[in-house]
């Protein structure tokens, strides 16, 4: 068996951007843990595709919002792999509503998965990374976490919170050569955005100077770069991938 040199965990890796990140990180001597919560068939397909690129891959089931499940999952990973180099906090959901109509459960669930989930995984991953004096943490934020968006108060707050979490943890972990960055995609063609009405999709398109939606692979390429040795001097940053929709 070939020696494993890099161990990565990607949350929400069964489909969409998470799956593309797994494929972008897939190289020989890399082991990728594909976290998923419900979609077993899609996760299994991602596992096969990652392995066909020469990496090792294993599905690890946990709900990122559940602290006990997350801790047990990361314990299993570090016990069997002995290290952890890369964490991609990608798992995310939407439950849209205007703020006056938003139910407490919608607010709580979205914050719980998107923000607390990233905190749970970051804390669990930071322990082995601190011991190694090495790590790469990449958080999947969103353009709306910077711009705002009507009808998404819960989602926007979670993504803005994730950007704050990124900067705080980047400062805490920098002395051990652990970098923490966020990527902020604009409108990327996945199941999450397919669910939007045609009207909303065409309104979005009109705001994108490059005049098209992004692909999961275009986001994953930036994640792979941030996870690489070449990005060693980048930390606490938010990298925007949005076709020019927002220029900061
Ligand atoms: P997606 O196609 O809906 O996929 C979401 C993934 O997250 C799925 O693998 C899903 O697992 C997983 N997931 C959901 N809840 C989870 C939980 N509690 N624990 C563990 N995994 C969970 O979404 P996407 O478009 O690829 O988005 C991925 C990330 O990018 C999200 O954080 C999203 O907010 C962000 N983003 C997306 C866009 C966009 O335009 N698509 C733009 C900006 C930011 P199951 O398959 O088991 O349900």
Coordinates of N, CA and C and ligand atoms in Angstrom, one line a residue, residues 11-18 35-39 62-65 90-93 109 113-114 140-143 155 159 184-193, ligand 1:
X11 N -16.8 18.3 4.1 CA -18.2 18.1 4.5 C -19.1 18.3 3.4
X12 N -20.2 17.6 3.4 CA -21.2 17.7 2.3 C -20.6 17.4 0.9
X13 N -19.9 16.3 0.9 CA -19.1 15.9 -0.3 C -19.8 15.1 -1.3
X14 N -21.1 14.8 -1.1 CA -21.7 13.8 -2.0 C -22.0 14.4 -3.4
X15 N -22.3 15.7 -3.4 CA -22.7 16.3 -4.7 C -22.3 17.8 -4.7
X16 N -22.6 18.4 -5.8 CA -22.4 19.9 -6.0 C -20.9 20.3 -5.8
X17 N -20.7 21.4 -5.0 CA -19.4 21.9 -4.9 C -18.5 21.0 -4.0
X18 N -19.1 20.4 -3.0 CA -18.3 19.5 -2.2 C -17.7 18.3 -3.0
X35 N -17.6 13.4 3.8 CA -18.7 13.5 4.7 C -20.0 13.7 4.0
X36 N -21.1 13.0 4.5 CA -22.4 13.1 3.9 C -23.4 12.8 5.0
X37 N -24.6 13.3 4.8 CA -25.6 13.0 5.9 C -26.7 12.1 5.5
X38 N -27.1 12.2 4.2 CA -28.3 11.4 3.8 C -28.2 10.7 2.5
X39 N -27.4 11.3 1.6 CA -27.5 10.9 0.2 C -26.4 9.8 -0.1
X62 N -21.9 11.9 9.1 CA -22.3 12.7 10.3 C -23.0 13.9 9.9
X63 N -23.9 14.4 10.8 CA -24.6 15.6 10.6 C -23.7 16.7 11.2
X64 N -23.2 17.6 10.4 CA -22.2 18.6 10.9 C -22.7 19.4 12.1
X65 N -24.1 19.5 12.2 CA -24.6 20.3 13.3 C -24.7 19.6 14.6
X90 N -17.8 22.6 3.8 CA -18.6 22.9 2.7 C -20.1 22.7 2.9
X91 N -20.5 21.8 3.8 CA -21.9 21.5 4.0 C -22.7 22.7 4.3
X92 N -23.8 22.8 3.5 CA -24.7 24.0 3.7 C -26.1 23.8 3.2
X93 N -27.0 24.5 3.8 CA -28.4 24.4 3.3 C -29.0 25.8 3.2
X109 N -32.1 26.0 12.1 CA -31.6 24.9 11.4 C -30.4 25.4 10.4
X113 N -26.5 24.3 10.8 CA -25.8 23.5 9.8 C -24.6 24.4 9.3
X114 N -24.9 25.6 8.8 CA -23.9 26.3 8.1 C -22.9 27.0 9.0
X140 N -16.6 27.4 3.2 CA -17.5 27.7 2.0 C -18.5 28.8 2.4
X141 N -18.1 30.0 2.2 CA -19.0 31.2 2.5 C -19.9 31.4 1.3
X142 N -20.2 32.6 1.0 CA -21.0 33.0 -0.1 C -21.0 34.5 -0.4
X143 N -21.2 34.8 -1.6 CA -21.2 36.3 -2.0 C -22.3 37.0 -1.1
X155 N -29.6 32.4 6.0 CA -28.5 32.0 5.2 C -27.4 33.1 5.2
X159 N -23.5 32.9 6.6 CA -22.3 33.0 5.7 C -21.5 34.2 6.2
X184 N -15.9 32.6 -1.3 CA -17.2 33.1 -1.4 C -17.8 33.0 -2.8
X185 N -18.4 31.9 -3.2 CA -18.9 31.7 -4.5 C -20.1 32.7 -4.7
X186 N -20.3 33.0 -6.0 CA -21.5 33.8 -6.4 C -22.5 32.7 -6.8
X187 N -23.0 32.8 -8.0 CA -24.1 31.9 -8.4 C -23.5 30.7 -9.1
X188 N -23.5 29.6 -8.5 CA -22.9 28.4 -9.1 C -24.0 27.3 -9.4
X189 N -23.9 26.7 -10.6 CA -24.9 25.8 -11.0 C -24.8 24.5 -10.3
X190 N -25.7 24.3 -9.3 CA -25.8 23.0 -8.5 C -27.2 22.8 -8.2
X191 N -27.5 21.7 -7.5 CA -28.9 21.4 -7.1 C -29.5 22.5 -6.2
X192 N -28.6 23.2 -5.4 CA -29.1 24.2 -4.5 C -29.6 25.4 -5.4
X193 N -29.0 25.7 -6.5 CA -29.5 26.9 -7.3 C -30.5 26.5 -8.3
Ligands
LIG1 P1 -25.9 21.1 -2.6 O1 -25.7 20.7 -4.0 O2 -27.2 21.4 -2.0 O3 -25.0 20.1 -1.6 C1 -25.0 20.3 -0.2 C2 -24.2 19.3 0.4 O4 -24.2 19.5 1.9 C3 -24.8 17.9 0.2 O5 -23.7 16.9 0.1 C4 -25.5 17.6 1.5 O6 -25.6 16.2 1.9 C5 -24.6 18.3 2.5 N1 -25.3 18.6 3.8 C6 -26.4 19.2 4.0 N2 -26.7 19.3 5.3 C7 -25.7 18.6 5.9 C8 -25.4 18.3 7.3 N3 -26.3 18.7 8.3 N4 -24.3 17.6 7.6 C9 -23.5 17.2 6.6 N5 -23.7 17.4 5.3 C10 -24.8 18.1 5.0 O7 -25.1 22.5 -2.3 P2 -24.0 23.3 -3.2 O8 -24.6 24.2 -4.1 O9 -23.0 22.3 -3.6 O10 -23.4 24.1 -2.0 C11 -22.2 23.7 -1.2 C12 -21.8 24.9 -0.3 O11 -21.5 26.0 -1.1 C13 -22.8 25.3 0.7 O12 -22.2 25.7 1.9 C14 -23.5 26.5 0.0 O13 -24.0 27.4 1.0 C15 -22.2 27.1 -0.7 N6 -22.6 28.0 -1.8 C16 -23.2 27.6 -2.9 C17 -23.5 28.4 -3.9 C18 -24.2 28.0 -5.2 O14 -24.5 28.9 -6.0 N7 -24.5 26.7 -5.4 C19 -23.1 29.8 -3.8 C20 -22.4 30.2 -2.7 C21 -22.2 29.3 -1.7 P3 -26.8 15.3 1.4 O15 -26.4 15.0 -0.1 O16 -26.6 14.1 2.2 O17 -28.0 16.0 1.5

